[in-house]
Short mmCIF file of C-alpha atoms in Angstrom, two decimals:
data_model
loop_
_atom_site.label_atom_id
_atom_site.label_comp_id
_atom_site.label_asym_id
_atom_site.label_seq_id
_atom_site.Cartn_x
_atom_site.Cartn_y
_atom_site.Cartn_z
CA UNK A 1 -2.18 -7.03 -9.10
CA UNK A 2 -0.50 -9.90 -7.34
CA UNK A 3 -1.77 -13.45 -7.26
CA UNK A 4 -2.69 -14.86 -3.88
CA UNK A 5 -1.35 -18.32 -3.08
CA UNK A 6 -4.13 -19.22 -0.71
CA UNK A 7 -7.45 -18.13 0.72
CA UNK A 8 -6.90 -17.85 4.43
CA UNK A 9 -9.51 -18.46 7.08
CA UNK A 10 -11.22 -15.40 8.49
CA UNK A 11 -10.00 -14.22 11.84
CA UNK A 12 -12.46 -15.18 14.55
CA UNK A 13 -12.49 -11.63 15.84
CA UNK A 14 -14.57 -10.59 12.82
CA UNK A 15 -17.73 -11.48 14.74
CA UNK A 16 -19.69 -8.67 13.15
CA UNK A 17 -20.27 -9.00 9.42
CA UNK A 18 -17.79 -6.83 7.55
CA UNK A 19 -16.35 -5.32 10.73
CA UNK A 20 -13.30 -3.09 10.52
CA UNK A 21 -10.10 -4.84 9.54
CA UNK A 22 -8.22 -3.75 12.64
CA UNK A 23 -7.87 -7.01 14.56
CA UNK A 24 -7.13 -6.77 18.25
CA UNK A 25 -4.02 -8.54 19.43
CA UNK A 26 -4.21 -10.98 22.32
CA UNK A 27 -3.19 -9.97 25.82
CA UNK A 28 -1.99 -11.87 28.85
CA UNK A 29 0.78 -10.93 31.28
CA UNK A 30 4.23 -9.33 31.10
CA UNK A 31 5.58 -7.17 28.13
CA UNK A 32 3.40 -4.95 25.94
CA UNK A 33 1.19 -7.88 24.96
CA UNK A 34 2.06 -10.17 27.79
CA UNK A 35 4.63 -11.68 25.44
CA UNK A 36 8.33 -12.21 25.83
CA UNK A 37 10.66 -10.62 23.31
CA UNK A 38 11.21 -14.08 21.83
CA UNK A 39 7.46 -14.46 21.35
CA UNK A 40 7.24 -11.02 19.76
CA UNK A 41 10.07 -11.97 17.42
CA UNK A 42 8.15 -15.12 16.49
CA UNK A 43 5.12 -13.00 15.62
CA UNK A 44 7.31 -10.84 13.40
CA UNK A 45 8.72 -13.92 11.67
CA UNK A 46 5.21 -15.25 11.08
CA UNK A 47 3.89 -12.01 9.61
CA UNK A 48 7.04 -11.13 7.65
CA UNK A 49 6.32 -13.27 4.53
CA UNK A 50 2.83 -11.81 4.29
CA UNK A 51 4.06 -8.23 4.46
CA UNK A 52 6.68 -8.94 1.79
CA UNK A 53 4.15 -10.66 -0.48
CA UNK A 54 1.49 -8.00 0.05
CA UNK A 55 3.88 -5.21 -0.92
CA UNK A 56 5.26 -6.63 -4.15
CA UNK A 57 8.16 -8.67 -2.81
CA UNK A 58 11.67 -7.42 -2.20
CA UNK A 59 13.23 -5.07 -4.74
CA UNK A 60 15.46 -6.83 -7.25
CA UNK A 61 18.06 -4.08 -7.15
CA UNK A 62 21.19 -5.07 -5.20
CA UNK A 63 22.71 -1.58 -5.37
CA UNK A 64 19.62 0.22 -4.06
CA UNK A 65 19.05 -2.45 -1.43
CA UNK A 66 22.66 -2.14 -0.25
CA UNK A 67 22.25 1.63 -0.09
CA UNK A 68 19.17 1.36 2.15
CA UNK A 69 20.94 -1.21 4.31
CA UNK A 70 23.87 1.18 4.70
CA UNK A 71 21.59 3.94 6.00
CA UNK A 72 19.96 1.49 8.40
CA UNK A 73 23.34 0.27 9.69
CA UNK A 74 24.49 3.85 10.25
CA UNK A 75 21.42 4.56 12.37
CA UNK A 76 21.64 1.32 14.32
CA UNK A 77 25.32 1.85 15.10
CA UNK A 78 24.47 5.17 16.73
CA UNK A 79 21.49 3.81 18.67
CA UNK A 80 21.25 2.62 22.25
CA UNK A 81 20.68 -0.92 20.98
CA UNK A 82 23.28 -1.34 18.22
CA UNK A 83 23.21 -5.13 18.42
CA UNK A 84 19.43 -5.49 18.29
CA UNK A 85 18.33 -8.28 15.96
CA UNK A 86 16.56 -6.16 13.34
CA UNK A 87 16.69 -6.33 9.54
CA UNK A 88 15.49 -3.87 6.92
CA UNK A 89 13.77 -4.65 3.62
CA UNK A 90 13.16 -2.54 0.52
CA UNK A 91 9.81 -3.56 -0.97
CA UNK A 92 8.82 -3.33 -4.63
CA UNK A 93 5.60 -1.43 -4.10
CA UNK A 94 4.45 1.93 -5.48
CA UNK A 95 2.54 2.58 -2.26
CA UNK A 96 4.13 5.24 -0.08
CA UNK A 97 4.65 3.29 3.12
CA UNK A 98 7.07 2.25 5.83
CA UNK A 99 6.30 -0.36 8.45
CA UNK A 100 7.78 -2.20 11.38
CA UNK A 101 7.25 -5.62 12.89
CA UNK A 102 9.27 -7.11 15.73
CA UNK A 103 12.70 -7.64 14.15
CA UNK A 104 11.75 -6.16 10.76
CA UNK A 105 11.69 -2.67 9.22
CA UNK A 106 10.22 -2.10 5.75
CA UNK A 107 10.28 0.81 3.32
CA UNK A 108 8.76 0.86 -0.16
CA UNK A 109 10.17 2.27 -3.37
CA UNK A 110 7.04 4.43 -3.40
CA UNK A 111 8.26 6.11 -0.24
CA UNK A 112 11.76 6.47 -1.63
CA UNK A 113 10.36 8.26 -4.68
CA UNK A 114 8.79 10.87 -2.41
CA UNK A 115 11.84 11.50 -0.21
CA UNK A 116 14.29 14.14 -1.45
CA UNK A 117 17.39 13.39 0.60
CA UNK A 118 19.17 10.66 2.48
CA UNK A 119 18.40 12.48 5.73
CA UNK A 120 14.68 12.31 4.98
CA UNK A 121 14.80 8.57 4.28
CA UNK A 122 16.94 8.06 7.37
CA UNK A 123 14.32 9.92 9.38
CA UNK A 124 11.64 7.48 8.26
CA UNK A 125 13.83 4.46 9.00
CA UNK A 126 14.77 5.89 12.40
CA UNK A 127 11.10 6.37 13.20
CA UNK A 128 10.36 2.71 12.42
CA UNK A 129 13.35 1.61 14.51
CA UNK A 130 11.80 3.64 17.33
CA UNK A 131 8.57 1.65 17.10
CA UNK A 132 10.55 -1.57 17.52
CA UNK A 133 12.73 -0.28 20.34
CA UNK A 134 9.60 0.76 22.25
CA UNK A 135 7.82 -2.47 21.30
CA UNK A 136 4.91 -0.57 19.74
CA UNK A 137 4.60 -3.01 16.87
CA UNK A 138 4.03 -5.93 19.22
CA UNK A 139 0.89 -4.14 20.38
CA UNK A 140 -0.29 -3.68 16.83
CA UNK A 141 0.19 -6.92 14.95
CA UNK A 142 -2.90 -8.96 14.26
CA UNK A 143 -3.24 -12.47 15.59
CA UNK A 144 -2.81 -15.22 13.00
CA UNK A 145 -3.22 -14.77 9.25
CA UNK A 146 -5.68 -12.31 7.83
CA UNK A 147 -7.87 -13.81 5.16
CA UNK A 148 -6.43 -11.79 2.32
CA UNK A 149 -9.32 -11.96 -0.10
CA UNK A 150 -11.79 -11.46 2.71
CA UNK A 151 -9.81 -8.52 3.99
CA UNK A 152 -9.98 -6.70 0.68
CA UNK A 153 -13.64 -7.52 0.22
CA UNK A 154 -14.52 -6.59 3.77
CA UNK A 155 -12.88 -3.23 3.24
CA UNK A 156 -15.08 -2.68 0.23
CA UNK A 157 -18.17 -3.82 2.07
CA UNK A 158 -17.85 -1.80 5.25
CA UNK A 159 -18.83 1.25 3.29
CA UNK A 160 -16.99 3.70 5.51
CA UNK A 161 -14.29 6.03 4.25
CA UNK A 162 -11.61 4.52 6.44
CA UNK A 163 -11.73 1.00 5.08
CA UNK A 164 -12.67 2.10 1.58
CA UNK A 165 -9.43 4.03 1.40
CA UNK A 166 -7.63 0.92 2.60
CA UNK A 167 -8.79 -0.77 -0.57
CA UNK A 168 -7.69 2.25 -2.56
CA UNK A 169 -4.20 1.90 -1.13
CA UNK A 170 -3.94 -1.84 -1.65
CA UNK A 171 -5.75 -3.54 1.21
CA UNK A 172 -2.64 -5.23 2.46
CA UNK A 173 -1.95 -6.92 5.76
CA UNK A 174 -2.80 -4.06 8.05
CA UNK A 175 -1.37 -3.02 11.36
CA UNK A 176 -3.55 -1.01 13.67
CA UNK A 177 -3.22 2.72 13.91
CA UNK A 178 -0.43 3.81 16.20
CA UNK A 179 -1.51 6.09 19.02
CA UNK A 180 -0.55 9.74 19.04
CA UNK A 181 1.75 9.21 22.01
CA UNK A 182 3.47 6.30 20.26
CA UNK A 183 3.99 8.42 17.16
CA UNK A 184 5.51 11.23 19.17
CA UNK A 185 7.72 8.74 20.98
CA UNK A 186 8.98 7.26 17.70
CA UNK A 187 9.40 10.72 16.17
CA UNK A 188 11.59 11.63 19.11
CA UNK A 189 13.71 8.50 18.76
CA UNK A 190 14.00 8.92 14.99
CA UNK A 191 15.03 12.57 15.23
CA UNK A 192 17.59 11.83 17.92
CA UNK A 193 18.94 8.93 15.87
CA UNK A 194 19.45 11.32 12.97
CA UNK A 195 21.51 13.62 15.12
CA UNK A 196 23.45 10.83 16.80
CA UNK A 197 24.37 9.25 13.46
CA UNK A 198 25.52 12.52 11.90
CA UNK A 199 22.47 13.34 9.75
CA UNK A 200 20.71 16.67 9.83
CA UNK A 201 17.93 16.00 12.37
CA UNK A 202 15.48 18.15 10.41
CA UNK A 203 15.19 15.31 7.88
CA UNK A 204 12.34 13.68 9.80
CA UNK A 205 10.26 16.86 9.99
CA UNK A 206 10.93 17.68 6.34
CA UNK A 207 9.65 14.31 5.18
CA UNK A 208 6.58 14.54 7.41
CA UNK A 209 5.83 17.90 5.81
CA UNK A 210 6.23 16.46 2.30
CA UNK A 211 4.09 13.48 3.21
CA UNK A 212 1.32 15.70 4.50
CA UNK A 213 1.33 17.79 1.32
CA UNK A 214 1.32 14.68 -0.87
CA UNK A 215 -1.51 13.19 1.17
CA UNK A 216 -3.62 16.32 0.80
CA UNK A 217 -3.05 16.38 -2.95
CA UNK A 218 -3.90 12.69 -3.36
CA UNK A 219 -7.10 13.16 -1.37
CA UNK A 220 -8.00 16.18 -3.49
CA UNK A 221 -7.43 14.25 -6.72
CA UNK A 222 -9.33 11.18 -5.51
CA UNK A 223 -12.15 13.21 -3.99
CA UNK A 224 -11.86 11.48 -0.61
CA UNK A 225 -11.33 12.74 2.89
CA UNK A 226 -9.17 9.94 4.25
CA UNK A 227 -5.36 9.81 4.15
CA UNK A 228 -3.32 7.17 2.31
CA UNK A 229 -2.03 4.02 3.94
CA UNK A 230 1.12 5.32 5.61
CA UNK A 231 -0.85 8.00 7.42
CA UNK A 232 -3.44 5.48 8.59
CA UNK A 233 -0.88 3.56 10.57
CA UNK A 234 1.25 6.65 11.28
CA UNK A 235 -1.21 9.51 11.95
CA UNK A 236 0.22 12.77 10.70
CA UNK A 237 -0.49 16.27 11.88
CA UNK A 238 0.97 19.75 11.75
CA UNK A 239 1.70 19.27 15.44
CA UNK A 240 3.87 16.24 14.71
CA UNK A 241 5.85 18.21 12.15
CA UNK A 242 6.26 21.09 14.58
CA UNK A 243 7.37 18.85 17.44
CA UNK A 244 9.84 17.00 15.24
CA UNK A 245 11.27 20.32 14.07
CA UNK A 246 11.53 21.61 17.63
CA UNK A 247 13.41 18.50 18.71
CA UNK A 248 15.70 18.84 15.69
CA UNK A 249 16.47 22.45 16.55
CA UNK A 250 17.19 21.47 20.14
CA UNK A 251 19.87 19.00 19.07
CA UNK A 252 21.37 21.07 16.29
CA UNK A 253 19.32 21.27 13.10
CA UNK A 254 21.84 23.48 11.38
CA UNK A 255 24.45 20.75 11.05
CA UNK A 256 24.70 17.17 9.94
CA UNK A 257 24.47 15.45 6.59
CA UNK A 258 21.52 16.05 4.27
CA UNK A 259 22.92 14.29 1.17
CA UNK A 260 20.36 15.46 -1.36
CA UNK A 261 22.31 15.07 -4.60
CA UNK A 262 23.77 11.72 -3.62
CA UNK A 263 20.33 10.42 -2.76
CA UNK A 264 18.74 11.66 -5.97
CA UNK A 265 21.47 10.02 -8.03
CA UNK A 266 20.79 6.73 -6.24
CA UNK A 267 17.11 6.69 -7.19
CA UNK A 268 17.69 7.91 -10.76
CA UNK A 269 15.98 5.40 -13.06
CA UNK A 270 13.94 3.72 -10.31
CA UNK A 271 10.48 2.58 -11.39
CA UNK A 272 7.72 4.93 -10.32
CA UNK A 273 4.19 3.64 -9.78
CA UNK A 274 3.06 0.26 -11.07
CA UNK A 275 5.36 -1.95 -13.10
CA UNK A 276 3.08 -2.81 -16.07
CA UNK A 277 4.81 -6.12 -16.83
CA UNK A 278 4.85 -7.29 -13.22
CA UNK A 279 1.61 -5.81 -11.92
CA UNK A 280 -0.50 -5.29 -15.02
CA UNK A 281 -1.98 -2.02 -16.20
CA UNK A 282 -5.25 -0.25 -16.91
CA UNK A 283 -6.17 1.02 -20.35
CA UNK A 284 -9.58 2.65 -20.47
CA UNK A 285 -12.06 0.10 -19.12
CA UNK A 286 -9.66 -2.82 -19.61
CA UNK A 287 -7.31 -4.36 -17.10
CA UNK A 288 -4.45 -6.15 -18.86
CA UNK A 289 -1.78 -8.33 -17.29
CA UNK A 290 0.72 -9.27 -20.01
CA UNK A 291 2.82 -11.59 -17.87
CA UNK A 292 -0.08 -13.66 -16.58
CA UNK A 293 -1.79 -13.36 -19.96
CA UNK A 294 -5.27 -12.24 -18.95
CA UNK A 295 -7.53 -9.25 -19.47
CA UNK A 296 -11.06 -8.19 -18.58
CA UNK A 297 -13.34 -5.18 -19.04
CA UNK A 298 -15.32 -3.37 -16.36
CA UNK A 299 -18.78 -1.90 -16.99
CA UNK A 300 -19.24 1.63 -18.24
CA UNK A 301 -18.90 4.17 -15.45
CA UNK A 302 -16.56 2.13 -13.24
CA UNK A 303 -13.17 3.59 -12.31
CA UNK A 304 -10.41 1.02 -11.75
CA UNK A 305 -7.37 1.00 -9.49
CA UNK A 306 -4.66 -1.63 -9.67
CA UNK A 307 -3.28 -2.59 -6.26
CA UNK A 308 -0.69 -5.19 -5.38
CA UNK A 309 -3.34 -7.59 -4.05
CA UNK A 310 -6.31 -6.96 -6.31
CA UNK A 311 -7.85 -4.85 -9.01
CA UNK A 312 -10.65 -2.77 -7.52
CA UNK A 313 -13.24 -0.65 -9.28
CA UNK A 314 -16.05 1.62 -8.19
CA UNK A 315 -18.95 3.38 -9.84
CA UNK A 316 -20.18 6.83 -8.91
CA UNK A 317 -23.36 5.24 -7.57
CA UNK A 318 -21.41 3.18 -5.04
CA UNK A 319 -21.19 -0.24 -6.68
CA UNK A 320 -17.78 -1.84 -6.22
CA UNK A 321 -15.74 -4.70 -7.62
CA UNK A 322 -12.67 -6.65 -6.60
CA UNK A 323 -10.78 -9.01 -8.90
CA UNK A 324 -8.02 -11.29 -7.68
CA UNK A 325 -6.65 -14.79 -8.08
CA UNK A 326 -5.93 -17.70 -5.78
CA UNK A 327 -4.21 -21.05 -6.07
CA UNK A 328 -6.70 -23.36 -4.37
CA UNK A 329 -7.15 -27.11 -4.75
CA UNK A 330 -10.94 -26.87 -4.60
CA UNK A 331 -13.73 -26.55 -7.11
CA UNK A 332 -15.32 -23.13 -7.68
CA UNK A 333 -18.44 -24.12 -5.71
CA UNK A 334 -16.32 -25.41 -2.83
CA UNK A 335 -14.35 -22.16 -2.77
CA UNK A 336 -17.50 -20.04 -2.57
CA UNK A 337 -19.27 -22.22 0.00
CA UNK A 338 -16.16 -22.69 2.15
CA UNK A 339 -13.16 -20.37 2.48
CA UNK A 340 -14.56 -17.40 0.57
CA UNK A 341 -17.78 -17.28 2.60
CA UNK A 342 -15.79 -17.78 5.79
CA UNK A 343 -13.36 -15.00 4.97
CA UNK A 344 -16.20 -12.60 4.15
CA UNK A 345 -18.20 -13.52 7.24
CA UNK A 346 -21.36 -14.09 5.21
CA UNK A 347 -22.61 -17.28 3.57
CA UNK A 348 -22.60 -16.94 -0.22
CA UNK A 349 -24.92 -19.83 -0.76
CA UNK A 350 -26.40 -21.75 -2.24
CA UNK A 351 -23.71 -21.40 -4.87
CA UNK A 352 -24.36 -22.90 -8.24
CA UNK A 353 -22.04 -24.27 -10.88
CA UNK A 354 -21.98 -22.39 -14.18
CA UNK A 355 -19.88 -22.27 -17.33
CA UNK A 356 -17.98 -19.14 -18.33
CA UNK A 357 -16.37 -19.21 -21.74
CA UNK A 358 -15.96 -22.98 -21.57
CA UNK A 359 -14.44 -22.98 -18.09
CA UNK A 360 -15.83 -24.40 -14.86
CA UNK A 361 -17.14 -21.63 -12.66
CA UNK A 362 -19.57 -20.89 -9.86
CA UNK A 363 -21.60 -17.98 -8.57
CA UNK A 364 -22.94 -17.21 -5.10
CA UNK A 365 -24.82 -14.28 -3.66
CA UNK A 366 -25.83 -12.90 -0.28
CA UNK A 367 -27.47 -9.78 1.11
CA UNK A 368 -25.82 -7.98 4.01
CA UNK A 369 -26.40 -4.97 6.19
CA UNK A 370 -23.57 -2.43 6.23
CA UNK A 371 -23.10 1.04 7.63
CA UNK A 372 -24.25 2.44 4.31
CA UNK A 373 -27.38 0.27 4.08
CA UNK A 374 -28.20 -3.08 2.51
CA UNK A 375 -25.90 -4.42 -0.17
CA UNK A 376 -25.81 -7.50 -2.35
CA UNK A 377 -22.55 -9.42 -2.52
CA UNK A 378 -22.04 -11.49 -5.66
CA UNK A 379 -19.02 -13.76 -6.05
CA UNK A 380 -17.89 -15.41 -9.27
CA UNK A 381 -15.09 -17.99 -9.16
CA UNK A 382 -13.63 -19.17 -12.46
CA UNK A 383 -11.31 -22.19 -12.61
CA UNK A 384 -8.71 -20.94 -15.04
CA UNK A 385 -5.89 -23.42 -15.27
CA UNK A 386 -5.07 -26.22 -12.86
CA UNK A 387 -5.53 -24.89 -9.34
CA UNK A 388 -5.53 -21.24 -10.42
CA UNK A 389 -8.91 -19.62 -9.89
CA UNK A 390 -9.90 -16.03 -10.62
CA UNK A 391 -12.42 -14.36 -8.37
CA UNK A 392 -14.76 -11.44 -9.05
CA UNK A 393 -16.47 -9.95 -5.99
CA UNK A 394 -19.19 -7.43 -6.70
CA UNK A 395 -20.84 -5.30 -4.02
CA UNK A 396 -23.90 -3.39 -5.12
CA UNK A 397 -26.41 -1.30 -3.18
CA UNK A 398 -29.48 -3.52 -2.94
CA UNK A 399 -31.62 -1.08 -4.90
CA UNK A 400 -29.13 -1.12 -7.82
CA UNK A 401 -28.48 -4.83 -8.13
CA UNK A 402 -31.18 -5.62 -10.68
CA UNK A 403 -30.04 -2.88 -13.05
CA UNK A 404 -26.40 -3.97 -12.80
CA UNK A 405 -26.94 -7.69 -13.30
CA UNK A 406 -26.34 -7.62 -17.06
CA UNK A 407 -23.28 -5.28 -17.01
CA UNK A 408 -21.74 -7.38 -14.24
CA UNK A 409 -22.35 -10.62 -16.12
CA UNK A 410 -20.82 -9.12 -19.26
CA UNK A 411 -17.77 -7.99 -17.31
CA UNK A 412 -17.22 -11.46 -15.85
CA UNK A 413 -17.70 -13.00 -19.29
CA UNK A 414 -15.04 -10.63 -20.65
CA UNK A 415 -12.23 -12.39 -18.74
CA UNK A 416 -9.99 -13.66 -21.51
CA UNK A 417 -6.50 -14.80 -22.40
CA UNK A 418 -4.15 -12.44 -24.19
CA UNK A 419 -0.82 -12.75 -25.92
CA UNK A 420 1.84 -10.69 -24.17
CA UNK A 421 3.25 -9.66 -27.55
CA UNK A 422 -0.06 -8.12 -28.58
CA UNK A 423 -0.80 -6.45 -25.24
CA UNK A 424 1.01 -3.27 -26.31
CA UNK A 425 2.37 -2.90 -22.80
CA UNK A 426 3.35 0.67 -21.96
CA UNK A 427 6.82 1.26 -20.54
CA UNK A 428 7.09 1.70 -16.80
CA UNK A 429 7.36 5.26 -15.57
CA UNK A 430 10.69 6.01 -13.94
CA UNK A 431 12.32 8.63 -11.77
CA UNK A 432 14.48 10.88 -13.95
CA UNK A 433 16.98 13.14 -12.19
CA UNK A 434 17.85 16.23 -14.23
CA UNK A 435 19.99 19.32 -13.71
CA UNK A 436 18.07 22.61 -13.72
CA UNK A 437 19.11 24.93 -16.54
CA UNK A 438 19.09 28.73 -16.34
CA UNK A 439 15.99 28.94 -18.52
CA UNK A 440 14.04 26.35 -16.52
CA UNK A 441 11.10 27.14 -14.29
CA UNK A 442 9.07 24.84 -12.07
CA UNK A 443 6.15 25.13 -14.47
CA UNK A 444 8.25 24.25 -17.52
CA UNK A 445 9.91 21.27 -15.84
CA UNK A 446 6.54 20.08 -14.56
CA UNK A 447 5.36 19.71 -18.15
CA UNK A 448 7.63 16.67 -18.42
CA UNK A 449 5.90 14.90 -15.53
CA UNK A 450 4.10 11.75 -16.73
CA UNK A 451 0.81 12.56 -15.02
CA UNK A 452 -2.49 13.54 -16.64
CA UNK A 453 -3.11 16.41 -14.22
CA UNK A 454 -1.69 18.38 -11.28
CA UNK A 455 1.74 18.25 -12.89
CA UNK A 456 3.24 21.28 -11.18
CA UNK A 457 1.71 20.44 -7.81
CA UNK A 458 3.23 16.95 -7.97
CA UNK A 459 6.57 18.31 -9.16
CA UNK A 460 6.79 20.79 -6.30
CA UNK A 461 5.86 18.30 -3.59
CA UNK A 462 8.17 15.58 -4.91
CA UNK A 463 11.05 18.06 -4.90
CA UNK A 464 10.23 19.80 -1.62
CA UNK A 465 9.72 23.09 -3.48
CA UNK A 466 7.24 25.50 -1.84
CA UNK A 467 4.70 27.26 -4.05
CA UNK A 468 6.45 30.62 -3.58
CA UNK A 469 9.90 29.40 -4.64
CA UNK A 470 11.52 28.69 -8.01
CA UNK A 471 13.99 26.01 -9.04
CA UNK A 472 17.65 26.97 -8.80
CA UNK A 473 19.94 26.61 -11.84
CA UNK A 474 22.49 23.87 -11.32
CA UNK A 475 20.40 21.99 -8.76
CA UNK A 476 19.07 18.46 -9.26
CA UNK A 477 15.34 17.76 -9.41
CA UNK A 478 13.11 14.72 -9.80
CA UNK A 479 10.89 14.16 -12.79
CA UNK A 480 8.62 11.20 -13.50
CA UNK A 481 8.73 10.13 -17.15
#
């Protein structure tokens, strides 16, 4: 969980309470949005800090960052616009994602952990470059600043699978879904860039195939029917994979650099998933953040997920919670009555001042109509230290609110300080590259994977190993330990 530095104002386009987060960009004349390239670049510069903050900041790994930059430079040098003013950033997020804004390309370490070769990563980067070259991103960026807390909460409140999964993947600053034609266009550019720069052009199709398999497994595990974040903004399909492969074959899929072993050695030791010290961790019903020095407990029956913007939890009956923090120079009642209500699009008033464990706090509640029926929204704001406030947002089906009042109150009251030394912080999981021995099998290697379930399925997908194939002695494979 990251700590928000402000509560932004809600975008005016959210005229319907808890409408979808996709905010329509403005249009006038000229260019994709009626904007000049300089204006598009300015939009990218404005949104850039929010993307970086929402996805964990830039990776503090000069060697890995330089490696990614080298791949990017190789692709750009072979492109039709080698001098285009574009930079690439490696983001410290476990979320599998890659994004583009005018002048900016982003990939996450989560995506790097899923790729199995330099050609695959280059295919992703080339695809994002394609979006910029064709000015797709200028059509997709939202106008102004999204209210970050409101965005996460609105995603919870909409009640539909699309926005609910957004919360599950982090509820970051979202770009609208690219159209199918735009995806095909960028696939084409990315695949051709691979060939032009000397990579095996099949890299793009291979990663799309891996991504689709990983997406299906994640949906199966989570019991949802919506894809993860990357596939929301980059719709995937078997047809996309097939078309990318056909284009690769047309330009010479049999040749070019793959660079599997070199890539795997580069990511050896990279953190996988959340960094417990930086992002906190979940232990049972407790969320613990040793660096910030806080912890709280969710009610029985709630399942938590730790995202880079918030901790979210959900019960089987549909009640949901979001916990986050904000540096705001306002009292708890002012926060609820002003920016928080504005960002949610519903008035959480009259708020009332309360005391929680000796700290100034406030609570506000409102009832709202959503696609799934009436819900009650309850917001608690606790002034923690100075201008730092912690915020609990609870969304409960109206017919469940009374029965959940006491468990919710107890959860809010459980917010407490902890000593980092006594937090018993688990070590971060890391990518471990190993050499396959003659006695190894996929099933035996999968036993080392630091996952509670679906070990072999994860192992096979992360290593691009089909279900009907075995590992080859002497080859390198990825483990997560």
